XYZ file of C-alpha atoms in Angstrom:
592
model
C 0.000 0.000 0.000
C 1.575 3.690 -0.770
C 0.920 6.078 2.368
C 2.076 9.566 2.737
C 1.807 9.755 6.237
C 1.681 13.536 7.955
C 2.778 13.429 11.943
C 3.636 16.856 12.325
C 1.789 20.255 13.121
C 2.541 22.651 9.946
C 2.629 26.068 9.396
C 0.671 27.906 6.608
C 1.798 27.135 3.370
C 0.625 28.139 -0.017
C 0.840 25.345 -2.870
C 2.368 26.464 -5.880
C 2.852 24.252 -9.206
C 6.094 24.044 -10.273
C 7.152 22.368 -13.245
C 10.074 20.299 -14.791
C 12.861 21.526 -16.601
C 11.654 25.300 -14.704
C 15.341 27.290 -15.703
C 14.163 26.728 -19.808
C 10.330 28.525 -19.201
C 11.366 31.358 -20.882
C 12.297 32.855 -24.384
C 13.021 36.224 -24.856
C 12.713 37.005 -28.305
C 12.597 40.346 -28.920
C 9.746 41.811 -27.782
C 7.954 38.517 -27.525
C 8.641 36.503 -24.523
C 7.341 32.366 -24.355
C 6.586 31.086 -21.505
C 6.714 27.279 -21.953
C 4.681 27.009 -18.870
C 2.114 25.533 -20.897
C 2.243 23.408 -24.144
C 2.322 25.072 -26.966
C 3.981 28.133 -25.484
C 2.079 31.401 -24.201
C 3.243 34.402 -25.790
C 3.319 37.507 -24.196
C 4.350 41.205 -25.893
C 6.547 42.747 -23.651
C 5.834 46.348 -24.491
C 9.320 47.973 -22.687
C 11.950 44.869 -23.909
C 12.924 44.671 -27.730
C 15.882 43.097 -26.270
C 16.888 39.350 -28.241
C 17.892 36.136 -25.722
C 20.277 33.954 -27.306
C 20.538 32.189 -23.969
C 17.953 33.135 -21.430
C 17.174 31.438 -18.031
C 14.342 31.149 -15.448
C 14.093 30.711 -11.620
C 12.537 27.995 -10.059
C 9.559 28.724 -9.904
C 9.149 29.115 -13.963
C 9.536 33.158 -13.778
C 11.988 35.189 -16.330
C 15.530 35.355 -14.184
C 17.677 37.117 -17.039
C 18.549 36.629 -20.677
C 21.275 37.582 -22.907
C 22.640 38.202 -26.222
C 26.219 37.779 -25.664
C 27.085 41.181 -25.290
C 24.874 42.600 -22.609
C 22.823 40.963 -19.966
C 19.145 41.957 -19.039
C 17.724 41.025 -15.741
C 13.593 39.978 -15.459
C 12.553 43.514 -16.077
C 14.384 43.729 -19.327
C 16.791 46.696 -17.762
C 20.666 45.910 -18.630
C 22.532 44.233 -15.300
C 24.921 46.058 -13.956
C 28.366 45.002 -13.889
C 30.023 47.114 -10.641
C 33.102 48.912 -11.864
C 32.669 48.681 -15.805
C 31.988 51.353 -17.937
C 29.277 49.801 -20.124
C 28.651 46.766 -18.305
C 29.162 45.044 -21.225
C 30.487 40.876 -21.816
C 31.174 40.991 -25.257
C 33.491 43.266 -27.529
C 34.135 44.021 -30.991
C 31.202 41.333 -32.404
C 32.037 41.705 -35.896
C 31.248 38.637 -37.289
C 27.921 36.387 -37.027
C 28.807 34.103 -34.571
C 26.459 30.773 -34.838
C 26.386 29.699 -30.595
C 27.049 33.031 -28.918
C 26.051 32.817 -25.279
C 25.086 29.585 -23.026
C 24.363 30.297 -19.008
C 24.747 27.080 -16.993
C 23.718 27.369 -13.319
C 26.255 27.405 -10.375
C 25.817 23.410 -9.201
C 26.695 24.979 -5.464
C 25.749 27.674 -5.173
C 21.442 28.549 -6.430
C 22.528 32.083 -6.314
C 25.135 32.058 -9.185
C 24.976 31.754 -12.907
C 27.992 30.987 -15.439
C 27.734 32.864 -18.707
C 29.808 31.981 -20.974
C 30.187 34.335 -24.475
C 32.306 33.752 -27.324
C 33.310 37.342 -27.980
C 35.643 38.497 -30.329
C 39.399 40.585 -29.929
C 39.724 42.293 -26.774
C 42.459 44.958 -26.687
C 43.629 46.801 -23.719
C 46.134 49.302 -24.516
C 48.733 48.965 -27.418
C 50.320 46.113 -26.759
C 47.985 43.628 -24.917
C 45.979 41.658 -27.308
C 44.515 37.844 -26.252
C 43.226 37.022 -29.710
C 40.079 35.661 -30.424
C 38.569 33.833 -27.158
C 35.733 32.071 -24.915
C 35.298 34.485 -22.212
C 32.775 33.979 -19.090
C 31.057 35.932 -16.400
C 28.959 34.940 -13.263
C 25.972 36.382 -12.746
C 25.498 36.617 -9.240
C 21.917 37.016 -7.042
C 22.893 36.657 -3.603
C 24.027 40.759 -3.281
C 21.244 42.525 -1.641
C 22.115 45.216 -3.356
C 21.592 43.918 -6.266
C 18.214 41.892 -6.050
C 17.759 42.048 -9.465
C 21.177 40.581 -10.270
C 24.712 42.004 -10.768
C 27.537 40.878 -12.766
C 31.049 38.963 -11.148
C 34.328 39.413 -13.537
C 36.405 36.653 -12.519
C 39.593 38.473 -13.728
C 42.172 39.436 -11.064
C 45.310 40.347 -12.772
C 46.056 43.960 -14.221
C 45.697 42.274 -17.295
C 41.725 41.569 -16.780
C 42.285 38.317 -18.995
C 41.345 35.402 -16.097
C 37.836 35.219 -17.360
C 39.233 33.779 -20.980
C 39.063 30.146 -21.409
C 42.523 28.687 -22.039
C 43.667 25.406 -23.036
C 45.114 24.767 -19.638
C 48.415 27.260 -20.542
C 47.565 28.893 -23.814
C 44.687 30.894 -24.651
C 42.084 28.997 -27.537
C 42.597 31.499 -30.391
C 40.790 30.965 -33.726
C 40.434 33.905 -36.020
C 36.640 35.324 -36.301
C 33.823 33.647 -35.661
C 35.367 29.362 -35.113
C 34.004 29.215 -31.507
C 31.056 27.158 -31.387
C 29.826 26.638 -26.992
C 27.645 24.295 -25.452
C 27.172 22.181 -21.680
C 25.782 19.127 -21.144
C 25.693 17.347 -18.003
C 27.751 14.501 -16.700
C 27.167 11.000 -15.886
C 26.488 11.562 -11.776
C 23.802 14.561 -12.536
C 25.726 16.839 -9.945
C 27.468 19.285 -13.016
C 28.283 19.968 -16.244
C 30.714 19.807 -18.597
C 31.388 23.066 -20.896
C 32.606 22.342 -24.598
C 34.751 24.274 -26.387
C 36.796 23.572 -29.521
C 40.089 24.854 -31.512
C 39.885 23.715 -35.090
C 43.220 23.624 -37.039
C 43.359 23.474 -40.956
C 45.578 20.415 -40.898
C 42.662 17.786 -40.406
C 43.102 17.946 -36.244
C 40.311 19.197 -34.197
C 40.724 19.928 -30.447
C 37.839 19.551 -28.050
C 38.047 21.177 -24.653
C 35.632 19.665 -21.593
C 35.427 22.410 -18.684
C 34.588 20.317 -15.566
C 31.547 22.412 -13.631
C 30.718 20.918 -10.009
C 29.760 22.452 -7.184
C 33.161 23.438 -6.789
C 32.823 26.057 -9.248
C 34.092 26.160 -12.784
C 37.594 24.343 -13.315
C 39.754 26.264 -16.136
C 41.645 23.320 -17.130
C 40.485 21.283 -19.322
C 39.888 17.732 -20.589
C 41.536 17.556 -24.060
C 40.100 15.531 -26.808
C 42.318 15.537 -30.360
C 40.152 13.621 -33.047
C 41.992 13.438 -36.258
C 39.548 13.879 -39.008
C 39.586 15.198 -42.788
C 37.346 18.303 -42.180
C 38.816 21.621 -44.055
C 38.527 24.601 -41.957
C 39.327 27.366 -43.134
C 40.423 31.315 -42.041
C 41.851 33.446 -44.725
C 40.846 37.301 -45.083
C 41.764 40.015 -47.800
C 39.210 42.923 -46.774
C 36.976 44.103 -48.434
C 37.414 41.664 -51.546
C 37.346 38.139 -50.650
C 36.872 36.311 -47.294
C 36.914 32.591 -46.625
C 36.444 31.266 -43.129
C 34.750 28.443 -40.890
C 31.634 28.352 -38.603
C 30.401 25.279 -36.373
C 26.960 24.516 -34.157
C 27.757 21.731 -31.826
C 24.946 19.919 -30.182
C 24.003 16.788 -28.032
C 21.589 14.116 -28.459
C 18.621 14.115 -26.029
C 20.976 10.782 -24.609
C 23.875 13.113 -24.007
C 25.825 10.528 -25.247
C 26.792 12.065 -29.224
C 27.978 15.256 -30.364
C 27.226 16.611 -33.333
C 28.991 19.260 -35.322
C 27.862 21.272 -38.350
C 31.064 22.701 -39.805
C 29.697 25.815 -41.955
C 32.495 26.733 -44.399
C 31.611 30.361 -46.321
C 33.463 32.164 -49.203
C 32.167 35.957 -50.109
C 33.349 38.258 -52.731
C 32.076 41.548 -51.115
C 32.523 43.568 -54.232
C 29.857 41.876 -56.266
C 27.886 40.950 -53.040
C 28.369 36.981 -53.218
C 28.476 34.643 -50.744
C 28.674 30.873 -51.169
C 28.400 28.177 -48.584
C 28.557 24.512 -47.728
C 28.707 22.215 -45.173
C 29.662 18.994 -43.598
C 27.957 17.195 -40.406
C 29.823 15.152 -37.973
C 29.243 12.822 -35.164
C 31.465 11.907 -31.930
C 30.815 9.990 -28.872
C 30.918 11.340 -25.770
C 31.820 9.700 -21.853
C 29.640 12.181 -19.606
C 31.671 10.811 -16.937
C 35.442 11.074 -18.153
C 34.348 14.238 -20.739
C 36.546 12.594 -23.441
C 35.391 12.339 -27.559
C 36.047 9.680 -29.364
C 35.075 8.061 -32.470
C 34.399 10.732 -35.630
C 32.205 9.820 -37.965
C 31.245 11.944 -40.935
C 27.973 12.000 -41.898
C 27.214 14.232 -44.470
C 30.441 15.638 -46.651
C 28.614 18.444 -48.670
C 25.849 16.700 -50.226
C 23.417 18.293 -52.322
C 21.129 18.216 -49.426
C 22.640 19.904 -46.637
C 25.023 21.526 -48.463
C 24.499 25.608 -47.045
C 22.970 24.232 -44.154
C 23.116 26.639 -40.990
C 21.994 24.629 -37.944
C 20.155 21.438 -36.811
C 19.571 19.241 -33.699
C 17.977 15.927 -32.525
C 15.225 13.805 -32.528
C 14.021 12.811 -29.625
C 15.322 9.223 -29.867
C 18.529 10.254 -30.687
C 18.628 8.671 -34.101
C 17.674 11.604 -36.139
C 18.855 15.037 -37.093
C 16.752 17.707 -38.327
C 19.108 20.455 -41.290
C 18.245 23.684 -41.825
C 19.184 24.815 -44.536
C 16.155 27.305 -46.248
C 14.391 24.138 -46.109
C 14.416 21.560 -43.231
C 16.017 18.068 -44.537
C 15.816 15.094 -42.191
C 18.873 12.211 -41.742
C 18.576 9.486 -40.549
C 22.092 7.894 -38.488
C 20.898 4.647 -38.242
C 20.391 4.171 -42.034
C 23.578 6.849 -43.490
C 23.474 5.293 -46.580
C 19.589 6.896 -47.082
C 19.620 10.415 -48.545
C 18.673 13.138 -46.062
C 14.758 13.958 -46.914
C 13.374 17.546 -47.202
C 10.309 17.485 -45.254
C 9.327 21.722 -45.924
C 5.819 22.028 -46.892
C 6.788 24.395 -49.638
C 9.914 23.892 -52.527
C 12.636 26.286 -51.801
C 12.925 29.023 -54.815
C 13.474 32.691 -54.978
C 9.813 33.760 -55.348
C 8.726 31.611 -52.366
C 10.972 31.792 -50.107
C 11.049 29.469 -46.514
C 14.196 31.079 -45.276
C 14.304 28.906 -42.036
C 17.527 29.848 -40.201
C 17.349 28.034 -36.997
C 16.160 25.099 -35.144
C 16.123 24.072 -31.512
C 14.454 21.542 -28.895
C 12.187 23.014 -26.288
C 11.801 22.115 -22.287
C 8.284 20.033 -23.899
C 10.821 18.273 -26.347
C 9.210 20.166 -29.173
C 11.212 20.933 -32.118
C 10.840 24.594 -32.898
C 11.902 26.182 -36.467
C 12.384 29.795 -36.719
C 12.461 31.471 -40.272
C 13.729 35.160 -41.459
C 11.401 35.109 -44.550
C 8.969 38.031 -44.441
C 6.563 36.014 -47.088
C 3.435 35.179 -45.227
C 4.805 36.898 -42.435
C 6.371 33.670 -41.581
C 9.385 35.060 -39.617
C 6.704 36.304 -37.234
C 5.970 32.522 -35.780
C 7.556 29.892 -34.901
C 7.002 26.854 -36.291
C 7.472 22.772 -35.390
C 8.486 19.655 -36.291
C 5.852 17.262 -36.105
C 6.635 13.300 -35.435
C 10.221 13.752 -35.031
C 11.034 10.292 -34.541
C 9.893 9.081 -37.484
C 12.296 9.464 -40.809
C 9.657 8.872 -43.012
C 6.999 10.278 -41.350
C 7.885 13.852 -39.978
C 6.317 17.126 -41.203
C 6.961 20.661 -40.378
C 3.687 22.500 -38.952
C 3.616 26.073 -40.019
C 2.669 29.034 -38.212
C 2.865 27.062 -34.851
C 3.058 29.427 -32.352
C 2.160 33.456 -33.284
C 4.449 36.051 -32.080
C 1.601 38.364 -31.637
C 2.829 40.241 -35.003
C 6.225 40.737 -34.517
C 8.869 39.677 -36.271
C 11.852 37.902 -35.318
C 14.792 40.323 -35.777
C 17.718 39.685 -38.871
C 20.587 38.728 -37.955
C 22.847 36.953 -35.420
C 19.582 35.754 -33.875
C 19.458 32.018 -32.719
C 16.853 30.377 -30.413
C 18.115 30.059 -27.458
C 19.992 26.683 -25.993
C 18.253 24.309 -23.875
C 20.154 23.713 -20.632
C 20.339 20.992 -19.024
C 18.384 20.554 -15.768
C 20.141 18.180 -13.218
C 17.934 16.033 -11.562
C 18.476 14.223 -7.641
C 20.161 10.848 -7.605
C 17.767 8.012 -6.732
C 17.799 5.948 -3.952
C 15.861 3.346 -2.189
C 15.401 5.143 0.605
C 16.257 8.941 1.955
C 16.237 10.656 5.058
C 16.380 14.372 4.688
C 17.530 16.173 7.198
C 18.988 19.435 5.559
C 16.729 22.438 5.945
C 16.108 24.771 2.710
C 16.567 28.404 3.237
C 16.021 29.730 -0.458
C 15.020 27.858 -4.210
C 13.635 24.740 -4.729
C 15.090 21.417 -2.883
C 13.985 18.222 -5.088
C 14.278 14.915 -3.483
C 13.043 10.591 -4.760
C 13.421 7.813 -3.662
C 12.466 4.256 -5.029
C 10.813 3.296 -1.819
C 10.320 5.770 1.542
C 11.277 9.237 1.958
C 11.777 10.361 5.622
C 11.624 14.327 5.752
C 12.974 15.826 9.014
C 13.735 19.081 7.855
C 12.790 22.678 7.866
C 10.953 24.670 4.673
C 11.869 28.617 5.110
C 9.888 30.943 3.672
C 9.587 31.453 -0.041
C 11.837 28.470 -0.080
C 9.843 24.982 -2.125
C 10.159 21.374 -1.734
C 9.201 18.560 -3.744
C 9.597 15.111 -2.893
C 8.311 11.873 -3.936
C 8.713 8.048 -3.309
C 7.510 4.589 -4.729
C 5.902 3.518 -1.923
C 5.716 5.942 1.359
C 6.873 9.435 2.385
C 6.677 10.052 6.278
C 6.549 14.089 7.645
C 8.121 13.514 11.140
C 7.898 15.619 13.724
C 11.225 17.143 12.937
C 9.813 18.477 9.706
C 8.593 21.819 9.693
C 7.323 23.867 6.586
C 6.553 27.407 7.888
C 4.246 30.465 6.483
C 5.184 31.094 2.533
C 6.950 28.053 1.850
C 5.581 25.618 -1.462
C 5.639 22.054 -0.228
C 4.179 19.118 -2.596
C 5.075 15.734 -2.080
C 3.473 12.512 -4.261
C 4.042 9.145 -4.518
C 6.193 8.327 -8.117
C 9.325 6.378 -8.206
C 12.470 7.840 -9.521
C 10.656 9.561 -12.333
C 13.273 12.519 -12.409
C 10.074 14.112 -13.060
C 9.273 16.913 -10.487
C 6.250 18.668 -12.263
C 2.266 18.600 -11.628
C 1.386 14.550 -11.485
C -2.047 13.503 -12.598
C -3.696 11.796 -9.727
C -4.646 7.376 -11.137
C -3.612 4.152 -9.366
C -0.094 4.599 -9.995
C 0.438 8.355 -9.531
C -0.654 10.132 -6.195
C -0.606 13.582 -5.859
C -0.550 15.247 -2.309
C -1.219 18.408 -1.751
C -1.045 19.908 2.327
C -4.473 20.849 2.669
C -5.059 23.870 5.109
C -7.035 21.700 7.468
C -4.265 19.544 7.802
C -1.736 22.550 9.059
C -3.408 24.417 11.363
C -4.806 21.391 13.122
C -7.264 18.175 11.576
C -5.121 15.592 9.886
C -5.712 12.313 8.143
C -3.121 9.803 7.044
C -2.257 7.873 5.728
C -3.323 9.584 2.365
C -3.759 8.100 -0.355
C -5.559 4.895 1.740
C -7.158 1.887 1.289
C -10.752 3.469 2.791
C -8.633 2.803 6.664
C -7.296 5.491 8.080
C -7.340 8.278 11.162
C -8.340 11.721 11.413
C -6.264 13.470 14.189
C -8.485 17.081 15.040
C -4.639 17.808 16.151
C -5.509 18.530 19.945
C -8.090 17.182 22.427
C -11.456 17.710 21.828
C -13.922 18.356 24.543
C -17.001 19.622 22.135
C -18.972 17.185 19.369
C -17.738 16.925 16.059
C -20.034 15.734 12.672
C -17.760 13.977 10.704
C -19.323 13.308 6.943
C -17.362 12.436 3.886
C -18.684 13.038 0.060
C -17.697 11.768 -2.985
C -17.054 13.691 -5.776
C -20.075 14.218 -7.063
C -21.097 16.011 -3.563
C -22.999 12.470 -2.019
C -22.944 11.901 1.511
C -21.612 7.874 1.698
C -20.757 8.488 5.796
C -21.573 10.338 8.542
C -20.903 10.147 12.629
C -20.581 12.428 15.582
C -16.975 12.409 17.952
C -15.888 13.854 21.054
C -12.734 11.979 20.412
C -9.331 13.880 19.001
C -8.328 10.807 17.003
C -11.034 9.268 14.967
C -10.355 5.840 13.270
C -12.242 5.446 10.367
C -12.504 2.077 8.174
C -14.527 2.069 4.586
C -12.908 -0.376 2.949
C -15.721 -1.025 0.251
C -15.733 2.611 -1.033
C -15.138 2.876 -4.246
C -11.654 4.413 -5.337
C -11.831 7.610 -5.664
C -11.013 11.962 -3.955
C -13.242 12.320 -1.160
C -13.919 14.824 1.150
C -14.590 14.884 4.585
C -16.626 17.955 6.160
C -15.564 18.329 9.854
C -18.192 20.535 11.947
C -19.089 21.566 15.625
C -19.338 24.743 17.800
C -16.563 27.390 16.500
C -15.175 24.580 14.281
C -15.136 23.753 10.887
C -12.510 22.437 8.398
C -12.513 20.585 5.176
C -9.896 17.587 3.886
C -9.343 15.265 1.286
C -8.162 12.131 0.822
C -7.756 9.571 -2.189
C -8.857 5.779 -1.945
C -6.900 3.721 -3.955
């Protein structure tokens, strides 16, 4: 039988609902922001932002935190963070090139107050002679300043130089001219951190990947190396304003975390008659979340007709797939290479009917969302979606998806931002939690029994859930303004809203049940006790309706602890109606 059993007086608490995968609620493009709260997306027009989020991030409790577009950070009101002691509280400089992954945040693992950003900014120059090249650079976004409530900005550089803050390769600094500086994390094998990816790409058919440990020791600037020989051509070569010739990447992880893909972009433009010409190859590598080493290249697509100016992809769902964009949206399958990549756009590519779909990413629903620049239709003023993703054969885009209320996405270096990956608790048979939360959200399973001993502060929240029983001791205390929900689910690494059935039980801390009447265990099997929570001296009418609002029992107590056994009721939310002289409460309770 699975009990949640309460023992314990509680403060007032209001419930809140707070969903998985909370930190990705939020896309800030331009003026219209997507809350992911719900499925498709609500769109809101945010009337004093105009602002674009490459990478934007959300609190715990679903709410707009801050957003960025690599070169200036905007906290939840859309007003530009302040970085103490910088002139223009800037994170980027000199972005003269398109830059195709220009900002990811990844959340402190230690410390709920603190935020990594990590840009890929172009030449910084400080004085005449002091010139790092071309580099990763990262900030830390920082909440726990009470001068700063809305957020302030941390530059981790010490030296006169200012250069501590650029990623190096454990001596050197990674220097690739222009725009070769593709960024993403994903996180490791023990869900307690991340790994950061970076990548120097050499012209001699040597690539070298870079895996920044992040733990909740903070963010380690040396580096697991990875070389992978392979027989991609990048290329750098510049003659200004005539001809330029240079190399882009995306880099991406399967939904397993498990593969890496790269899209190596290679461009050639003749500026004086206004040309540009692309292609593009598509890589795989594995990836050890735990050792944060690549191995085995394998090139999937070498230019083909098909992907050949592609400009960004990702994922199925299954990990099998990967979605091109490239005008049109082709589809390859990696199980089957040998199968040409199929274009699955409702409408054929050509200059008088232009798709223009520039970029692709996965949502927190595991939606695939397609953004276009093509002012036809007023298609770059949705966002459209890949429908059936798992399916080679049988996936379709869906236009006009979600409505940006009229507004366009902006031209230009404008990507949808990265999903980041939300660590979830490790799972064990059975927990006893004893630390007390102070501030965000503490998330606890178990594949059996939870014991909770522990104190919820105010505006603090706590969700935890167990297979079979979760016991609220007397030791556990949730106090006025805290969100406490607790259900019974196995090691679900799921943490959102659960739909009540015989599997799934969903307990919410009635009112009733802190400021005095009780029942438990709840869910029950129609047994159980009602504890009015101190002695009663007074009659009390006790009657419990179904549903549908029919009485199916009804007695009168003096006693403080009423047993009650219905064991032929049928499953189902009751409620029980508890009246007498100056008294009356309400609580429910699910028979299984």
């Amino acid at each position: 039988m699975k009990k949640v059993y309460f023992y314990v007086m509680l403060s007032f608490l209001a419930i809140n609902t707070i969903v998985a995968q909370e930190i990705n609620n939020h896309w800030q493009l331009g003026t219209s922001d997507l809350n992911f709260g719900t499925n498709p997306p609500a769109v809101t027009t945010v009337a004093n932002s105009g602002q674009y989020g490459n990478a934007s991030i959300s609190d715990d409790s679903g709410n707009l935190l801050f957003y960025t577009d690599g070169l200036k950070i905007w906290n939840k009101n859309h007003q530009v963070m302040i970085m103490p002691l910088s002139f223009d509280n800037s994170i980027g400089v000199l972005q003269g090139f398109i830059q195709p992954q220009p900002v990811v945040i990844v959340p402190h693992p230690g410390n709920k107050n603190q935020f990594f950003v990590f840009t890929t900014c172009n030449e910084v120059m400080i004085g005449a002679s002091t010139y790092p090249g071309y580099s990763y650079r990262y900030y830390i976004v920082d909440f726990g300043d009470v001068q700063y409530p809305l957020g302030k900005i941390i530059n981790p550089s010490s030296a006169p130089t200012g250069y501590q803050n650029i990623l190096t390769d454990g001596g050197n600094y990674i220097q690739f001219d222009y725009i070769f500086r593709p960024i993403i994390c994903v996180k490791n094998s023990t869900n307690d951190g991340y790994f950061l990816i970076g990548q120097r790409a050499f012209s001699g058919g040597q690539t070298e990947f870079f895996s920044y440990k992040i733990t909740a020791n903070g963010f380690n600037p040396v580096p697991v190396k990875s070389i992978i020989t392979n027989d991609i051509s990048y290329t750098n070569s510049q003659t200004e304003g005539t001809f330029q010739k240079y190399s882009s990447a995306v880099i991406k992880f399967s939904p397993d975390n498990l593969k890496m893909g790269e899209l190596v972009i290679n461009k050639t433009s003749i500026s004086g008659s206004n040309t540009t010409y692309s292609s593009s190859k598509f890589f795989t590598l594995n990836f050890n979340n735990t050792t944060g080493v690549f191995s085995n290249f394998i090139l999937v697509e070498d230019n083909s007709t098909a992907i050949g100016a592609s400009v960004d992809f990702d994922f199925s769902s299954d990990s099998q797939k990967v979605y091109f964009v490239h005008g049109n949206i082709y589809v390859k399958d990696l199980m089957n290479s040998a199968i040409p990549a199929r274009n699955l756009s409702d409408i054929t590519n050509s200059a008088s009917i232009p798709n223009n779909f520039d970029h692709i990413q996965r949502d927190k629903n595991n939606n695939i969302l397609v953004s276009s620049s093509s002012s036809y239709l007023n298609r770059n003023s949705y966002i459209h979606k890949i429908d059936n993703q798992d399916s080679f054969s049988g996936s379709s885009l869906i236009l006009n998806h979600i409505s940006l209320n009229g507004y366009a996405i902006p031209s230009g270096n404008y990507t949808l931002p990265q999903l980041i990956p939300a660590l979830t608790p490790p799972c064990l048979n059975n927990s006893v939690i004893t630390s007390n939360v102070v501030s965000g959200t503490d998330r606890k399973q178990a594949s059996n029994n939870i014991t909770a001993l522990n104190k919820i502060s105010n505006g603090a929240n706590a969700f935890y859930h167990a297979g079979n029983s979760i016991v609220l001791t007397s030791g556990f205390n949730a106090v006025s303004g805290s969100n406490v929900k607790v259900y019974i689910e196995g090691c679900s690494n799921n943490f959102g809203k659960m739909v009540s059935n015989s599997e799934k039980e969903e307990i919410t801390l009635e009112k009733s049940e802190i400021d005095g009447a009780r029942l438990y265990p709840n869910p029950n099997n129609g047994n159980f006790v009602i504890n009015l929570g101190k002695e009663n001296k007074k009659e009390i009418n006790i009657a419990i309706y179904n549903i549908l609002g029919k009485l199916v029992y009804t007695r009168v107590s003096k006693d403080s602890v009423v047993e009650v056994n219905l064991p032929d009721l049928s499953s189902g939310l009751y409620i029980i109606k508890l009246v007498g002289d100056n008294y009356n409460e309400t609580i429910k309770f699910l028979k299984q």
